[in-house]
Amino acid sequence: MTTWIIRTDEPGDGPRLAVKDAIDVAGLPTTAGCRAVAERAEPAAADAPAVASARAQGARIAGKTNLNELCMAADGVNPWSGTPVNPLDPSRVPGGSSSGSAVAVATGEADVAFGTDTSGSIRIPAACCGIAGLKTTNGRVSLDGVHPLSPTLDVVGPMGRDVAAVVLGMRLLEPGFTPAPYDPSMTVARLRVDGVDPAVDAAVDEALRRLGPVTDVTSEHYADAATANGVIISDEAPRLNGSLLTEPDKLSGRIARRIQHMIDVSGAGMLDRALGVRKAIRAELDAILARHAAIALPVLTCLPPEPDEADESDLVLTTLVGQINVAGLPAFALPVPVPGSHLPASVQLIGPAGGEERLCAVAAALETALTP
C-alpha cells in the first residue's frame, strides 16, 4: 500500500490517473508526504489546473501517490508514509521524489501518472522503475494547486509505461497535444559527462546508435549548473517550508537537517552566481539544440542503488538531472537495456524550450528502434 497515500479508484472508462500527493485533487488533503503538513491539511477546495484538465477529458483519479517528504529527496524513501517498492528489484530504491507515481504505472495500477520535478523528481523514479517520464518546459504547465519546493525550478509532468502513455499524459495536461513528425535527418547530440558507470554509458550509446547519427558534444557549464540547482532551491525552499522546523518531531531527521542546512548556506552572492550560471547553461544548450534534434545523456550515473542511510544514494541519483531544471528545458527519460542486467539504464533526451512535441517524437523513434 505504500505506493499510495490515498486510493480513490474512481469508476469510469477513461484512463486511470495517479496524482502525486503534492498536487491538489478536489475533496482530498494534500500531504506532500509529510506528517507536519498532513496534520493541518484541509481537503482541497478545487482540483489543481493540471488535474482539472485531465478530469475534463475523462481521466478518472486512481488516487494520490506517495513521495519523498516535501519533495525534498530523490530516493523515494519516506519514514512517515512508507517507501514504495521498486517493482524491478525490491532491494533497490524506487527513486523520488515522485516515487509512488512511477511505481503505480510500472505495476499497472494506473495508466498514466502526474509527478513534479525540481531536480529530477520525474526522471529519477522513471529511471529506477524502468518507465518513461517527461519533465516539461519550465512554465508550460500551471503550478497552481501544487505544493511548492522551488517555484523557479518546479514543473508538473506525465509518467507512463511507454512513450504513448506519456503522450497521453501530455494530452490530459494540454488537450490536442500531438507529437511532431520525426525528422530522421536530424542528428542527436551525445553529451559526454564524467563519472558515469561504463555499462550505463555503453547502454545509452548502443541505444542511440540504433536511432541514427550521433555527434559527441561537451558542456562547459553542466557541472556548475548542478550546483546552481542546489543554490536556487536553498534560497526558495526554506521560505516556503522553513516554518515546519517549529515541529521537528513531525519531520524526519534528514529533512529537518536539510532545511536547516539550506537556511545556513543560502546567500545573495551565491544566488547571483547561480542565476548567472542559469543564463549560461541555457544559452549553451540552446545553441546545441539549434543544430540537433535532441541532446542525450544518461538519467543516472549508475543502476538504481540500494537505500543508503548516509544519503549517498540521494547524491548519486541527482548528479545529471537538476541542470535541466536550471536551464528550464524539457527532458524525457526512457529506459534502455543493459546487457546482462535485470535493471535497465535510462537515457535522458533534452529538447528545446516548448519543444515537447519534438521531444516526444524523438523518444518514440528511439523506443521503436529498441523494440526487438
Coordinates of C-alpha atoms in Angstrom, one line a residue:
M1 CA 0.0 0.0 0.0
T2 CA 3.0 2.3 0.2
T3 CA 2.5 3.3 -3.4
W4 CA -0.5 5.3 -2.4
I5 CA -1.3 8.0 0.2
I6 CA -5.0 7.8 -0.7
R7 CA -6.8 5.4 -3.0
T8 CA -9.9 6.6 -4.8
D9 CA -10.3 4.2 -7.7
E10 CA -12.9 6.4 -9.4
P11 CA -15.2 4.5 -11.7
G12 CA -15.5 5.0 -15.4
D13 CA -14.0 4.1 -18.8
G14 CA -11.3 6.9 -19.0
P15 CA -7.6 6.4 -18.3
R16 CA -6.7 5.8 -14.7
L17 CA -4.6 8.8 -13.5
A18 CA -2.4 8.6 -10.4
V19 CA -1.6 12.0 -9.0
K20 CA 1.4 12.8 -6.8
D21 CA 0.3 13.9 -3.4
A22 CA 1.9 17.3 -3.9
I23 CA -0.8 18.2 -6.4
D24 CA -4.4 19.2 -5.3
V25 CA -7.3 16.9 -6.0
A26 CA -10.7 18.4 -5.0
G27 CA -12.0 17.0 -1.8
L28 CA -8.7 15.4 -0.7
P29 CA -6.0 16.8 1.5
T30 CA -2.5 17.4 0.0
T31 CA 0.1 16.0 2.4
A32 CA 3.3 16.4 0.4
G33 CA 4.3 13.2 2.0
C34 CA 4.9 15.0 5.3
R35 CA 3.3 14.4 8.7
A36 CA 3.6 18.1 9.7
V37 CA 1.7 19.1 6.5
A38 CA -0.8 16.3 6.7
E39 CA -2.0 17.2 10.2
R40 CA -3.0 20.7 9.2
A41 CA -4.2 19.9 5.6
E42 CA -7.8 20.6 4.7
P43 CA -9.4 18.9 1.8
A44 CA -8.6 20.8 -1.4
A45 CA -11.4 23.1 -2.5
A46 CA -10.6 22.5 -6.2
D47 CA -8.5 20.4 -8.5
A48 CA -5.2 21.9 -9.5
P49 CA -5.5 23.1 -13.1
A50 CA -3.4 20.1 -14.3
V51 CA -5.9 17.7 -12.6
A52 CA -8.9 19.7 -13.8
S53 CA -7.7 19.5 -17.4
A54 CA -7.3 15.7 -17.1
R55 CA -10.6 15.2 -15.5
A56 CA -12.4 17.3 -18.1
Q57 CA -11.0 14.8 -20.7
G58 CA -12.4 11.8 -18.9
A59 CA -9.5 10.8 -16.8
R60 CA -10.5 9.1 -13.5
I61 CA -8.4 9.6 -10.5
A62 CA -7.0 6.4 -9.2
G63 CA -5.6 8.0 -6.1
K64 CA -2.8 10.2 -4.7
T65 CA 0.6 8.7 -4.7
N66 CA 3.4 8.6 -2.2
L67 CA 6.6 10.7 -2.4
N68 CA 9.6 11.9 -0.5
E69 CA 8.8 14.3 2.3
L70 CA 8.1 17.8 0.9
C71 CA 9.6 16.6 -2.5
M72 CA 12.9 17.1 -0.8
A73 CA 14.9 13.9 -1.6
A74 CA 15.5 11.7 -4.7
D75 CA 15.5 8.2 -3.4
G76 CA 11.8 7.7 -2.7
V77 CA 12.4 6.7 1.0
N78 CA 9.8 8.1 3.4
P79 CA 9.8 7.0 7.1
W80 CA 6.4 8.6 7.7
S81 CA 4.3 7.3 4.7
G82 CA 6.5 4.3 3.8
T83 CA 8.6 3.6 0.8
P84 CA 7.1 2.4 -2.5
V85 CA 8.6 -0.9 -3.6
N86 CA 10.7 -0.9 -6.7
P87 CA 8.9 -3.5 -8.9
L88 CA 12.1 -4.3 -10.8
D89 CA 14.1 -5.1 -7.7
P90 CA 12.7 -4.7 -4.2
S91 CA 16.2 -4.2 -2.8
R92 CA 16.7 -1.0 -4.8
V93 CA 15.2 2.4 -4.2
P94 CA 12.2 3.4 -6.3
G95 CA 13.6 6.8 -6.9
G96 CA 11.9 10.1 -6.0
S97 CA 10.5 12.3 -5.2
S98 CA 7.7 11.1 -7.4
S99 CA 8.2 7.5 -6.2
G100 CA 4.6 6.4 -5.9
S101 CA 3.7 7.8 -9.3
A102 CA 6.4 5.8 -11.0
V103 CA 5.5 2.6 -9.1
A104 CA 1.8 3.0 -9.9
V105 CA 2.3 2.9 -13.6
A106 CA 5.2 0.4 -13.5
T107 CA 2.9 -2.1 -11.7
G108 CA -0.2 -1.3 -13.9
E109 CA -2.2 0.3 -11.2
A110 CA -2.5 3.4 -13.3
D111 CA -2.4 4.1 -17.0
V112 CA -0.6 7.5 -16.5
A113 CA 0.6 9.5 -13.6
F114 CA 1.4 13.1 -12.8
G115 CA 4.6 13.9 -10.9
T116 CA 6.6 17.0 -10.1
D117 CA 10.2 17.6 -11.0
T118 CA 12.6 20.2 -9.3
S119 CA 15.9 18.3 -9.5
G120 CA 14.9 15.2 -11.4
S121 CA 11.9 14.0 -9.5
I122 CA 10.1 12.7 -12.5
R123 CA 13.1 11.4 -14.4
I124 CA 14.8 9.7 -11.5
P125 CA 11.9 7.4 -10.4
A126 CA 11.2 6.7 -14.1
A127 CA 14.8 5.5 -14.5
C128 CA 14.7 3.5 -11.3
C129 CA 11.4 1.7 -12.2
G130 CA 12.0 1.2 -15.9
I131 CA 9.3 3.5 -17.2
A132 CA 9.1 6.7 -19.2
G133 CA 8.7 10.2 -17.9
L134 CA 8.7 13.8 -19.1
K135 CA 10.0 16.9 -17.3
T136 CA 8.1 19.7 -19.1
T137 CA 9.5 23.1 -20.0
N138 CA 9.5 25.4 -17.0
G139 CA 6.3 27.4 -17.0
R140 CA 4.5 25.3 -19.6
V141 CA 2.1 23.6 -17.1
S142 CA 0.5 25.6 -14.4
L143 CA 1.8 25.2 -10.8
D144 CA -1.4 26.5 -9.2
G145 CA -2.5 23.9 -6.6
V146 CA 0.9 22.4 -6.4
H147 CA 2.9 22.2 -3.1
P148 CA 5.9 24.4 -3.9
L149 CA 9.6 23.4 -3.3
S150 CA 11.3 25.9 -5.6
P151 CA 8.9 27.7 -8.0
T152 CA 11.8 28.8 -10.2
L153 CA 12.6 25.1 -10.9
D154 CA 9.3 23.2 -10.2
V155 CA 7.4 21.6 -13.0
V156 CA 4.5 19.2 -13.4
G157 CA 4.8 16.4 -16.0
P158 CA 3.5 13.0 -17.0
M159 CA 4.8 9.5 -16.4
G160 CA 3.8 6.2 -18.2
R161 CA 5.0 2.7 -19.0
D162 CA 6.0 3.8 -22.5
V163 CA 6.1 6.9 -24.8
A164 CA 2.5 6.5 -25.8
A165 CA 1.4 6.7 -22.2
V166 CA 3.5 9.9 -21.7
V167 CA 1.9 11.4 -24.8
L168 CA -1.5 10.6 -23.3
G169 CA -0.4 12.3 -20.1
M170 CA 0.6 15.4 -22.1
R171 CA -2.8 15.3 -23.9
L172 CA -4.5 15.2 -20.5
L173 CA -2.5 18.3 -19.4
E174 CA -3.0 20.0 -22.8
P175 CA -6.0 18.9 -25.0
G176 CA -4.9 18.4 -28.5
F177 CA -1.2 17.8 -27.7
T178 CA 0.3 15.9 -30.7
P179 CA 4.0 14.9 -31.2
A180 CA 5.7 16.5 -34.2
P181 CA 6.7 14.4 -37.2
Y182 CA 10.1 12.8 -36.5
D183 CA 12.8 14.1 -38.8
P184 CA 15.4 11.3 -39.2
S185 CA 17.9 13.6 -40.9
M186 CA 18.5 15.5 -37.7
T187 CA 21.3 14.1 -35.5
V188 CA 21.3 13.6 -31.8
A189 CA 24.0 15.4 -29.7
R190 CA 25.5 12.9 -27.2
L191 CA 26.6 15.0 -24.2
R192 CA 29.7 13.4 -22.5
V193 CA 30.0 13.9 -18.8
D194 CA 32.4 12.4 -16.2
G195 CA 31.6 9.9 -13.5
V196 CA 29.1 7.6 -15.4
D197 CA 29.3 3.8 -15.0
P198 CA 30.8 2.5 -18.2
A199 CA 28.0 -0.1 -18.5
V200 CA 25.4 2.7 -18.4
D201 CA 27.3 4.9 -20.9
A202 CA 27.6 1.9 -23.2
A203 CA 23.9 1.1 -23.0
V204 CA 23.0 4.7 -23.9
D205 CA 25.4 4.7 -26.7
E206 CA 24.1 1.4 -28.1
A207 CA 20.5 2.7 -28.0
L208 CA 21.4 5.9 -29.7
R209 CA 23.4 4.0 -32.4
R210 CA 20.2 2.2 -33.4
L211 CA 18.4 5.5 -33.8
G212 CA 20.8 7.1 -36.2
P213 CA 23.7 9.6 -36.5
V214 CA 25.1 10.8 -33.2
T215 CA 27.5 13.7 -32.6
D216 CA 29.5 13.9 -29.4
V217 CA 29.3 17.3 -27.6
T218 CA 30.6 18.7 -24.2
S219 CA 29.3 21.3 -21.9
E220 CA 31.3 24.0 -20.2
H221 CA 28.6 24.8 -17.7
Y222 CA 26.9 21.4 -16.9
A223 CA 28.8 20.8 -13.6
D224 CA 28.2 24.3 -12.4
A225 CA 24.5 24.1 -13.2
A226 CA 24.2 21.2 -10.7
T227 CA 25.5 23.5 -8.0
A228 CA 23.2 26.3 -9.2
N229 CA 20.2 24.0 -8.8
G230 CA 21.1 23.4 -5.2
V231 CA 21.7 27.1 -4.6
I232 CA 18.3 28.2 -6.1
I233 CA 16.5 25.5 -4.0
S234 CA 18.3 26.6 -0.9
D235 CA 17.1 30.2 -1.5
E236 CA 13.5 29.3 -2.1
A237 CA 12.6 26.2 -0.2
P238 CA 13.2 27.5 3.3
R239 CA 10.9 30.4 2.7
L240 CA 8.2 28.1 1.7
N241 CA 8.8 25.2 4.1
G242 CA 11.1 26.5 6.8
S243 CA 8.2 27.1 9.3
L244 CA 7.9 23.4 9.6
L245 CA 11.1 23.3 11.6
T246 CA 9.0 24.6 14.6
E247 CA 7.6 21.0 14.7
P248 CA 10.8 18.9 14.4
D249 CA 9.2 15.8 15.8
K250 CA 6.9 15.8 12.7
L251 CA 9.7 15.8 10.2
S252 CA 12.2 13.0 9.6
G253 CA 15.7 13.9 10.8
R254 CA 17.2 14.1 7.4
I255 CA 14.6 16.5 6.0
A256 CA 14.9 18.7 9.1
R257 CA 18.6 18.8 8.7
R258 CA 18.3 19.5 5.0
I259 CA 16.0 22.5 5.6
Q260 CA 18.3 23.9 8.3
H261 CA 21.3 23.4 6.0
M262 CA 19.6 25.4 3.3
I263 CA 18.9 28.2 5.7
D264 CA 22.6 28.2 6.8
V265 CA 24.1 28.2 3.4
S266 CA 21.9 30.5 1.4
G267 CA 23.2 33.9 0.5
A268 CA 22.7 36.6 -2.1
G269 CA 26.2 36.3 -3.6
M270 CA 25.7 32.6 -4.2
L271 CA 22.3 33.2 -5.7
D272 CA 23.6 35.9 -8.1
R273 CA 26.3 33.4 -9.3
A274 CA 23.7 30.6 -9.7
L275 CA 21.4 32.9 -11.8
G276 CA 24.4 33.7 -14.0
V277 CA 25.0 30.0 -14.5
R278 CA 21.4 29.6 -15.3
K279 CA 21.7 32.0 -18.2
A280 CA 25.0 30.4 -19.4
I281 CA 23.7 26.8 -19.4
R282 CA 20.5 27.8 -21.2
A283 CA 22.5 29.7 -23.9
E284 CA 24.9 26.8 -24.3
L285 CA 22.2 24.1 -24.6
D286 CA 20.1 26.3 -26.9
A287 CA 23.0 26.6 -29.3
I288 CA 23.4 22.8 -29.4
L289 CA 19.7 22.2 -29.9
A290 CA 19.6 24.7 -32.8
R291 CA 21.8 22.1 -34.7
H292 CA 20.4 18.8 -33.3
A293 CA 17.1 17.1 -32.7
A294 CA 17.9 16.5 -29.0
I295 CA 20.7 16.2 -26.5
A296 CA 21.2 12.8 -25.0
L297 CA 22.9 11.6 -21.8
P298 CA 22.0 9.1 -19.0
V299 CA 19.5 10.0 -16.4
L300 CA 21.5 8.2 -13.7
T301 CA 25.3 7.7 -13.4
C302 CA 24.7 4.1 -12.3
L303 CA 21.9 1.5 -12.0
P304 CA 19.4 2.2 -9.2
P305 CA 21.2 1.9 -5.8
E306 CA 20.1 0.3 -2.6
P307 CA 18.9 2.6 0.2
D308 CA 21.7 4.4 2.0
E309 CA 21.4 5.8 5.5
A310 CA 24.1 8.3 4.8
D311 CA 22.2 9.9 1.9
E312 CA 24.9 8.8 -0.6
S313 CA 22.4 7.3 -2.9
D314 CA 20.4 10.6 -2.9
L315 CA 23.5 12.4 -4.1
V316 CA 24.3 9.8 -6.8
L317 CA 20.8 10.0 -8.1
T318 CA 20.7 13.7 -8.8
T319 CA 24.1 14.1 -10.5
L320 CA 22.9 14.6 -14.1
V321 CA 19.3 15.9 -13.9
G322 CA 18.9 19.1 -11.9
Q323 CA 20.9 21.0 -14.5
I324 CA 17.9 20.8 -16.9
N325 CA 15.6 22.4 -14.4
V326 CA 18.1 25.3 -14.1
A327 CA 18.1 25.6 -17.9
G328 CA 14.3 25.4 -18.0
L329 CA 14.2 22.9 -20.8
P330 CA 12.1 19.7 -21.3
A331 CA 13.7 16.3 -20.8
F332 CA 12.4 12.8 -21.5
A333 CA 13.5 9.7 -19.6
L334 CA 13.3 6.4 -21.5
P335 CA 14.6 3.0 -20.4
V336 CA 17.3 1.3 -22.4
P337 CA 18.5 -2.3 -21.9
V338 CA 21.8 -3.1 -20.1
P339 CA 23.2 -6.4 -21.4
G340 CA 23.4 -9.0 -18.5
S341 CA 21.4 -6.9 -16.1
H342 CA 17.8 -7.3 -14.9
L343 CA 17.7 -3.5 -14.5
P344 CA 17.6 -1.1 -17.4
A345 CA 19.5 2.2 -17.7
S346 CA 17.7 5.3 -18.8
V347 CA 18.5 7.8 -21.5
Q348 CA 17.7 11.5 -20.9
L349 CA 16.7 13.3 -24.0
I350 CA 16.7 17.1 -23.8
G351 CA 14.8 19.3 -26.2
P352 CA 14.3 23.0 -26.9
A353 CA 12.1 25.1 -24.7
G354 CA 8.5 24.4 -25.5
G355 CA 9.6 21.6 -27.7
E356 CA 7.8 18.7 -26.0
E357 CA 6.1 17.8 -29.3
R358 CA 9.5 17.3 -31.0
L359 CA 11.0 15.6 -27.9
C360 CA 8.2 13.0 -27.8
A361 CA 8.7 12.3 -31.5
V362 CA 12.4 11.6 -30.9
A363 CA 11.6 9.4 -27.8
A364 CA 9.0 7.4 -29.9
A365 CA 11.5 6.9 -32.7
L366 CA 14.1 5.6 -30.2
E367 CA 11.6 3.4 -28.5
T368 CA 10.7 1.9 -31.8
A369 CA 14.4 1.4 -32.7
L370 CA 14.9 -0.5 -29.4
T371 CA 11.9 -2.8 -29.9
P372 CA 13.1 -6.4 -30.8

